[in-house]
Coordinates of C-alpha atoms and ligand atoms in Angstrom, one line a residue:
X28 CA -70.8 -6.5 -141.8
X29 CA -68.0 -5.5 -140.8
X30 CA -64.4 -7.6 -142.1
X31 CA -61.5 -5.6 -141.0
X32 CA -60.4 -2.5 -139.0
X33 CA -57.2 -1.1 -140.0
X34 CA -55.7 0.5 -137.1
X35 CA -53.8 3.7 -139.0
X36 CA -51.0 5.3 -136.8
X37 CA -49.1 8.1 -137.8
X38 CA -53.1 9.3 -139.1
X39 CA -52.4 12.8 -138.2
X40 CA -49.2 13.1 -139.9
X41 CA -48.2 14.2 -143.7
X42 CA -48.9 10.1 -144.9
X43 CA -51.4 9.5 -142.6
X44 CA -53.9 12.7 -143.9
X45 CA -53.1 11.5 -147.2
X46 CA -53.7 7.9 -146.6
X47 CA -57.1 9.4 -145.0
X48 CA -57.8 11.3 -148.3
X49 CA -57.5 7.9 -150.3
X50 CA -59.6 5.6 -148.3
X51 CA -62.0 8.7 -148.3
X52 CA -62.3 9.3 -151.9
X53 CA -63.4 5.5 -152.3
X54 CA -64.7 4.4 -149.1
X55 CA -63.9 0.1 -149.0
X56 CA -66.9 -2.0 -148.5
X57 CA -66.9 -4.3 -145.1
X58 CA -64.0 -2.0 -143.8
X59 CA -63.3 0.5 -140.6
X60 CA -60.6 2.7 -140.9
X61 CA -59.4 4.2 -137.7
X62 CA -56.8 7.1 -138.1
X63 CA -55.1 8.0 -135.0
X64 CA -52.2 10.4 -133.6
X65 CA -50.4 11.6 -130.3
X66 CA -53.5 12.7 -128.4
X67 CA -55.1 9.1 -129.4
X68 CA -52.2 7.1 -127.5
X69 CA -48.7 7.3 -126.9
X70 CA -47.3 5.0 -129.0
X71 CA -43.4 5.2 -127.0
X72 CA -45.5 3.7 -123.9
X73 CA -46.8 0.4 -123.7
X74 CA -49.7 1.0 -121.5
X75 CA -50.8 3.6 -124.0
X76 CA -50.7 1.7 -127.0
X77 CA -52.4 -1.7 -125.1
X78 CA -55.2 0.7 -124.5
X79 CA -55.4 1.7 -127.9
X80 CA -55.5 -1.4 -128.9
X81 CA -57.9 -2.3 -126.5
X82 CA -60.3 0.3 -127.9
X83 CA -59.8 0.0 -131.3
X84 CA -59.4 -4.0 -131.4
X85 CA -58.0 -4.2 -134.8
X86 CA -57.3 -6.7 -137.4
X87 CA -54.7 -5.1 -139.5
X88 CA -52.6 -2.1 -138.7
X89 CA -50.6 0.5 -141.4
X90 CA -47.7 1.6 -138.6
X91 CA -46.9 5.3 -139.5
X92 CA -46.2 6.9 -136.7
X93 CA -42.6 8.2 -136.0
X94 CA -40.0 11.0 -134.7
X95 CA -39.5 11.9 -137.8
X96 CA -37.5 15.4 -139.4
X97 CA -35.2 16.6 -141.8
X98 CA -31.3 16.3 -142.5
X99 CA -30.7 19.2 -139.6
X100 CA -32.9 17.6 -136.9
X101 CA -31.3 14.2 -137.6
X102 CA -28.1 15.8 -136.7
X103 CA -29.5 17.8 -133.5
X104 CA -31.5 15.0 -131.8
X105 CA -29.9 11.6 -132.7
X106 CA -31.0 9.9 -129.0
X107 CA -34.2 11.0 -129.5
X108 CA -34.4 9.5 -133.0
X109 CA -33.2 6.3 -131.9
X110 CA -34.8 5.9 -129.0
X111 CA -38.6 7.2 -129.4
X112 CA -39.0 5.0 -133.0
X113 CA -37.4 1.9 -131.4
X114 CA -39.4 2.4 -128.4
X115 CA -43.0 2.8 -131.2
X116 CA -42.2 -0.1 -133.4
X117 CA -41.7 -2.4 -130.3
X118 CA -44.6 -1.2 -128.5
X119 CA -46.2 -2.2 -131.8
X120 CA -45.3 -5.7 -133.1
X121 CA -45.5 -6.5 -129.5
X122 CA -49.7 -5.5 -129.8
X123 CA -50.0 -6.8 -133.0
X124 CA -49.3 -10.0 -131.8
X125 CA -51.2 -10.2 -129.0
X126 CA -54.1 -9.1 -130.7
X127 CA -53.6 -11.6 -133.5
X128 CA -53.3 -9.2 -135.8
X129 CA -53.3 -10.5 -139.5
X130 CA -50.7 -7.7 -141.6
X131 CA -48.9 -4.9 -140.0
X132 CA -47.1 -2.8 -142.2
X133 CA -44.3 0.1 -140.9
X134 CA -42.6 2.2 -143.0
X135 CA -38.6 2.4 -143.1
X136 CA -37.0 5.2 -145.0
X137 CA -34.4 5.3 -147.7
X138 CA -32.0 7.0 -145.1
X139 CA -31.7 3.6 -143.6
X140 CA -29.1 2.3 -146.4
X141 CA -25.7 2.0 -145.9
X142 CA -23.2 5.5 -146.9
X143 CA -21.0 3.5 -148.6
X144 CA -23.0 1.7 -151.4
X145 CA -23.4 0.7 -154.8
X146 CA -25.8 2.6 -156.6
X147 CA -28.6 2.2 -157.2
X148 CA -29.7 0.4 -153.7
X149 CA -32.1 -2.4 -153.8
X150 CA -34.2 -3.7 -150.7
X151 CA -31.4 -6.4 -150.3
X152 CA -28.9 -3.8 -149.1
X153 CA -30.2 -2.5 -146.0
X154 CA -27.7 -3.8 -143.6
X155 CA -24.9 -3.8 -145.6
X156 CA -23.2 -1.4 -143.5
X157 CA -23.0 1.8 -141.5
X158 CA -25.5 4.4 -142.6
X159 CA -24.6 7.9 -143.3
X160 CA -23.7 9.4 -139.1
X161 CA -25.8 12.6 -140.0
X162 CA -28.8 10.1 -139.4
X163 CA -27.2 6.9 -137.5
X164 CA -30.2 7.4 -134.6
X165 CA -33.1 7.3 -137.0
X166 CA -31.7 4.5 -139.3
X167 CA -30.3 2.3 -136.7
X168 CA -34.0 2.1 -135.2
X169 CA -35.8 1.6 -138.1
X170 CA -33.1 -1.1 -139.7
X171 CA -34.3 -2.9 -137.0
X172 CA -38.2 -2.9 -138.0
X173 CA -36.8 -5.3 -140.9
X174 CA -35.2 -7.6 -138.1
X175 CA -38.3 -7.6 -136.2
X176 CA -40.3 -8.6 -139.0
X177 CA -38.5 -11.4 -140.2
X178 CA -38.2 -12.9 -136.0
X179 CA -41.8 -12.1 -135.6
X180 CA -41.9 -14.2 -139.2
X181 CA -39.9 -17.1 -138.0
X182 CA -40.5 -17.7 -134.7
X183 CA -44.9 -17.0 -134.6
X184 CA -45.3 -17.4 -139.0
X185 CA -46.8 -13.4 -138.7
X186 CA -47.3 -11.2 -141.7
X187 CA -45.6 -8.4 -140.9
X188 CA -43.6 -6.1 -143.6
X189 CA -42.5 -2.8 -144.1
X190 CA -42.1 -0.2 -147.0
X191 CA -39.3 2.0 -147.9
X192 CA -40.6 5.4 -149.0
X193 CA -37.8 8.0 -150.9
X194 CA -38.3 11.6 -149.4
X195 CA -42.0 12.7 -149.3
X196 CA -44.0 15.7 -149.4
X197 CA -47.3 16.8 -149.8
X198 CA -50.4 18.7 -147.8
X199 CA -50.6 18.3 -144.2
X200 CA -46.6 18.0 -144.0
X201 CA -44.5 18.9 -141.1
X202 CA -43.1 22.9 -142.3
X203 CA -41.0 23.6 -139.6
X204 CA -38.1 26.2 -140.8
X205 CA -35.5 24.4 -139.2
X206 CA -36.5 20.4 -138.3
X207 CA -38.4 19.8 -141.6
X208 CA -37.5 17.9 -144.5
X209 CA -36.0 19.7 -147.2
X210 CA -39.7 20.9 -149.6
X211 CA -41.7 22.1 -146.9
X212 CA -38.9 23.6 -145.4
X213 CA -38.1 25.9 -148.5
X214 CA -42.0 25.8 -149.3
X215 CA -41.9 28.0 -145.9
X216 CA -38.7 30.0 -146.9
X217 CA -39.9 31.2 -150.1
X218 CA -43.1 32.0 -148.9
X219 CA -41.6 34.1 -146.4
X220 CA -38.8 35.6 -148.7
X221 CA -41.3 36.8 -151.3
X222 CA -43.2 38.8 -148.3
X223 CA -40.3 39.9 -146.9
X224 CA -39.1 40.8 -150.6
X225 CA -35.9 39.1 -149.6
X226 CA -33.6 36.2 -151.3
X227 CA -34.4 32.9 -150.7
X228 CA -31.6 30.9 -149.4
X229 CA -31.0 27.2 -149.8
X230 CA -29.0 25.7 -147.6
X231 CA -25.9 23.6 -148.6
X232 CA -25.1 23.3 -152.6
X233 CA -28.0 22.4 -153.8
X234 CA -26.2 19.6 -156.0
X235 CA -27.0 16.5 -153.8
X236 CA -29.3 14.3 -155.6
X237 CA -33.1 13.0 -154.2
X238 CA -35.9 10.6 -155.3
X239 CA -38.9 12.8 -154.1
X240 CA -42.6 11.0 -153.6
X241 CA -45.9 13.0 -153.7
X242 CA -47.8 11.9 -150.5
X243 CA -51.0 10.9 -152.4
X244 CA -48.6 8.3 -154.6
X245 CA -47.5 7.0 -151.8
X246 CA -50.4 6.9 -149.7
X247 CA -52.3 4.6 -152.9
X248 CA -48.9 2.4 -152.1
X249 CA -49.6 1.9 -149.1
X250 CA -52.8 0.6 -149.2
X251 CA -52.0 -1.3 -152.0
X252 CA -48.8 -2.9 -149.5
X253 CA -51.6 -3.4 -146.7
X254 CA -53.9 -5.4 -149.2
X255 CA -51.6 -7.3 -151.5
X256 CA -47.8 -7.2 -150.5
X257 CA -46.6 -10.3 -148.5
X258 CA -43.3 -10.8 -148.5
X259 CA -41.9 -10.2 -144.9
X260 CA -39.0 -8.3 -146.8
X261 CA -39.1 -4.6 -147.8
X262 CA -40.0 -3.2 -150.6
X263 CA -38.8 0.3 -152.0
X264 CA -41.8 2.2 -152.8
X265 CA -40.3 5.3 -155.0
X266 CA -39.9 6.8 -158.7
X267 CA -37.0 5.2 -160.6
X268 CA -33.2 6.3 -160.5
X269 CA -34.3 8.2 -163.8
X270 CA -36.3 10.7 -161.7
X271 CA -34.0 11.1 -159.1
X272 CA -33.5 15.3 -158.7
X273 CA -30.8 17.8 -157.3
X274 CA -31.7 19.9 -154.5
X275 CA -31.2 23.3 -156.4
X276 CA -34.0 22.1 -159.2
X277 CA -36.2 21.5 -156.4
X278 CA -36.0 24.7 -154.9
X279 CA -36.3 26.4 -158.4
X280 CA -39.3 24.5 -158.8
X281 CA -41.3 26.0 -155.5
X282 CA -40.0 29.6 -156.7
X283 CA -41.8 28.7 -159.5
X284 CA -44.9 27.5 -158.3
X285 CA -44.5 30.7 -155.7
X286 CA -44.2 32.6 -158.8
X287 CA -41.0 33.8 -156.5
X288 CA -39.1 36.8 -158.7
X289 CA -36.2 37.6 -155.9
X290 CA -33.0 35.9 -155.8
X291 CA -31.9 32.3 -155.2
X292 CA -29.0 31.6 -152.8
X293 CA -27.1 29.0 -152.0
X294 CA -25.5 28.6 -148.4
X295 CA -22.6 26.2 -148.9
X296 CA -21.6 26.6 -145.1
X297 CA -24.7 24.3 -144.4
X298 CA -24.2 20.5 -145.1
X299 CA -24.9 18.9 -147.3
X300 CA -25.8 15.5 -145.6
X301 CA -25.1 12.6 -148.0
X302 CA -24.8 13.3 -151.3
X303 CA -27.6 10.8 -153.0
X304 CA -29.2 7.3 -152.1
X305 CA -30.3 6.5 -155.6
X306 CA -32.9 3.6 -154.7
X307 CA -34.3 1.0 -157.9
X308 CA -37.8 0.6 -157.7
X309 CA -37.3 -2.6 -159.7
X310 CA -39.2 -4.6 -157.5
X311 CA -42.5 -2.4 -157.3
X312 CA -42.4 -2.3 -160.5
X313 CA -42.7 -6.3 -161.2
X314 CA -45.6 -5.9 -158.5
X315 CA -47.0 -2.7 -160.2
X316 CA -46.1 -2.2 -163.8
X317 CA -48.6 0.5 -164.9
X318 CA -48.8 2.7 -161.6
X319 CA -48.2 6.3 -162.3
X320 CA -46.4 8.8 -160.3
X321 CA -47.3 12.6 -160.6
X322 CA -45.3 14.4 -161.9
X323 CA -42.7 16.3 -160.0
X324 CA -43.5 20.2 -161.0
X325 CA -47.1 19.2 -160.7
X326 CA -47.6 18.0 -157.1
X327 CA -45.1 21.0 -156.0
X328 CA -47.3 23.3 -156.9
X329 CA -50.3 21.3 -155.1
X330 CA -48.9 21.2 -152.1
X331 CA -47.6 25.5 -152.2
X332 CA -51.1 26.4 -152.8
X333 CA -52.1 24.0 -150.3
X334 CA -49.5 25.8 -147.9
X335 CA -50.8 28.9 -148.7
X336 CA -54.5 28.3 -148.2
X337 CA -53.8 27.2 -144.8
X338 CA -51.1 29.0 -143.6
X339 CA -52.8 30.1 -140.5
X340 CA -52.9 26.0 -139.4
X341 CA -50.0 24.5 -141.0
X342 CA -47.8 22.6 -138.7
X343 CA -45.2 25.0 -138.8
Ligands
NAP410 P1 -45.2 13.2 -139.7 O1 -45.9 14.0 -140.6 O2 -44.1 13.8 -138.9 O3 -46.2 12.5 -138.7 C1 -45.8 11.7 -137.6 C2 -47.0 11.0 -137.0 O4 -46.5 10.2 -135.9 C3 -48.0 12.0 -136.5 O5 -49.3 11.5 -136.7 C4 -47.7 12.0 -134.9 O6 -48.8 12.3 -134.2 C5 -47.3 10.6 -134.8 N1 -46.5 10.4 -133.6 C6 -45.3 10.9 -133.3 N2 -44.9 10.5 -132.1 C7 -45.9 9.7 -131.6 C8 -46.0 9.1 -130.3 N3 -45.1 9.1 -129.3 N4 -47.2 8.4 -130.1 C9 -48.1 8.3 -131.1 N5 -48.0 8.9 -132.3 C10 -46.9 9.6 -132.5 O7 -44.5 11.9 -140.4 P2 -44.7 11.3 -141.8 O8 -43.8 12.1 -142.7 O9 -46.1 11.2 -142.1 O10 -44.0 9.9 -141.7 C11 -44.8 8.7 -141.8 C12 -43.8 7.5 -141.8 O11 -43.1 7.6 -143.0 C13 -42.8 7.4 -140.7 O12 -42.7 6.1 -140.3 C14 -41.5 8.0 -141.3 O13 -40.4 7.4 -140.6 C15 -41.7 7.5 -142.7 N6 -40.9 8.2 -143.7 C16 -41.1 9.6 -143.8 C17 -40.4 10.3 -144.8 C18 -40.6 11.8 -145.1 O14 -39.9 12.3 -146.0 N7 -41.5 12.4 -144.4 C19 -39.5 9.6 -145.7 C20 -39.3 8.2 -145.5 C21 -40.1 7.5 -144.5 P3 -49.3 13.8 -133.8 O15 -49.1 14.6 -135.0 O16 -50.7 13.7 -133.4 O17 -48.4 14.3 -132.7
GDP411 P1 -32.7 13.7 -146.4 O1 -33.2 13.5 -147.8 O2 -33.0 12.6 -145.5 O3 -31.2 14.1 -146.4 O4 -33.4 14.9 -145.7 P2 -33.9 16.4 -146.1 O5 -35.3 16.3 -146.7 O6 -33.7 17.2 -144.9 O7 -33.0 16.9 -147.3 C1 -31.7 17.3 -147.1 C2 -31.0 18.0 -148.3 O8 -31.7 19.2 -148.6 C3 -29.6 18.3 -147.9 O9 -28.8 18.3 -149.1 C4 -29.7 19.8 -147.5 O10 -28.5 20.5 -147.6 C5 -30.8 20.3 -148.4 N1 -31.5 21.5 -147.9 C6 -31.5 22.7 -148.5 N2 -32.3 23.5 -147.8 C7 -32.8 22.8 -146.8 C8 -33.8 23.1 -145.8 O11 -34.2 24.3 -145.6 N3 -34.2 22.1 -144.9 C9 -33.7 20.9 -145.1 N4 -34.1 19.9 -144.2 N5 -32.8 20.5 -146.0 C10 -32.4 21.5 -146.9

């Protein structure tokens, strides 16, 4: 019999494959899993998404979808930014509560935290004040995911949270040369570069500092949020401040794992957006004080042979 169907948006996307991959590789017992993407519904229109909901009926949904990209297309398309995600999460809690829907989770981003900050941030911070302006579209919107929740809390006793993932990457990501995030966008340079026997350029200094997550560690954190996490407030789900890495390491790493020989250059004419956003993952780890994160170098090199093996389809 089935219990529950968990209504995945966002399931064609970099977390959404992985999350697949999890719930795959140990298939839950009384549970429908129902991964959907843009062709599915359009989440930005509220006809769409009552349809989908319609269809798919369910009883809890994992809220991935997004317009989401890198530091450049942040900069580029800040309406857009603003205006699809607000448009999706509304679209969203509105459905989930006229379907009675028991947990709805949506994911925030670390981007979200104020510029001007102590370090490191903790989940009580969000709203502290303005967030950096290379991303004011995209963290506006989803500061207000953490609003929603707590009015949808208050006023109707819901169970909706959110999650606040560090920078991810992984197979299946988005490896656009110019609106991707910043490891599948130099996963893509490199790999070019070496065939073109060419440097490979980095762009800005390659000093600013990131917490990076390995979509398959995140995806096992997410599911983990969906069945056991319910606090209406946030929760960082990241690596600790001790793991937190420079750009230019990063991008050594991927000419590693491309076994890259050419040269590495740095653009300093390209920003640098902010510098870090050191995030504690204090709080996952009172929930989760054995879980194990894979290891930087390790996942890196997953994810370039997965880029290379599939080339040909990679969102690109
Ligand atoms: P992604 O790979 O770009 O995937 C985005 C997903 O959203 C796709 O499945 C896409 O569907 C769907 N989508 C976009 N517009 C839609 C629309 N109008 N209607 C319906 N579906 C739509 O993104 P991701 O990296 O997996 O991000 C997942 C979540 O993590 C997002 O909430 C994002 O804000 C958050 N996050 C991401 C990062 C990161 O580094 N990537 C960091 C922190 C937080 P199609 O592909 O079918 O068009
Ligand atoms: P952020 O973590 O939200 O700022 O977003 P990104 O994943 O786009 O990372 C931005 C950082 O990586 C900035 O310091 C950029 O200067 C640096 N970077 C270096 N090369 C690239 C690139 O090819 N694409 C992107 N998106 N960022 C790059």
């Amino acid at each position: 019999m089935i219990e529950d169907i968990t209504l995945v948006t966002g399931g064609t996307g970099l977390v959404g494959r992985a999350v697949q991959e999890v719930i795959e590789a140990a298939p839950p017992q009384g549970q429908k899993w129902v991964f959907v993407g843009s062709k599915d519904a359009d989440l930005t229109n509220y006809e769409s998404t009552k349809a989908l909901f319609e269809r798919v009926r369910p009883t809890q949904v994992l809220h991935l979808a997004a317009f989401v990209g890198g530091l450049f297309a942040n900069m580029e398309y800040k309406v857009q930014f603003w205006r699809k995600n607000i448009l999706m999460q509304d679209n969203i809690m509105v459905l989930c509560h006229e379907h009675g829907v028991k947990k709805l989770v949506s994911c925030l981003s670390t981007c979200v935290f104020p510029d001007k900050t102590t370090y490191p941030i903790d989940e009580t911070m969000i709203h502290n004040g303005p967030p950096h302006p290379s991303n004011e579209g995209y963290a506006y919107a989803k500061r207000l995911v953490d609003v929603q929740n707590r009015m949808y809390n208050s006023q109707y006793g819901c169970n909706y949270t959110s999650v606040i993932p560090t920078n991810i990457f992984g197979k299946h990501d988005n490896f656009n040369l110019k609106d991707s995030h910043v490891i599948p966008g130099l996963i893509h340079k490199c790999y070019l570069a070496q065939k073109a026997g060419e440097p490979f350029t980095i762009m800005g200094t390659g000093k600013p500092l990131r917490q990076f997550i390995y979509s398959l560690d995140l995806a096992k954190l997410m599911v983990w949020a969906l069945r056991e996490y319910n606090e209406p407030d946030p929760i960082i789900l990241s690596v600790g401040p001790e793991d937190e890495v420079a750009i230019g390491d990063v991008a050594r790493s991927i000419a590693r794992a491309m076994d890259f020989q050419g040269e590495v250059r740095f653009d300093a004419t390209k920003a640098d957006g902010q510098f870090k956003k050191t995030a504690s993952n204090a709080k996952l780890r009172r929930y989760l004080p054995g879980f194990k994160f894979t290891d930087i170098d390790d996942a890196i090199g997953e994810t370039v042979a997965w880029f290379k093996a599939n080339y040909a389809s990679a969102r690109t």
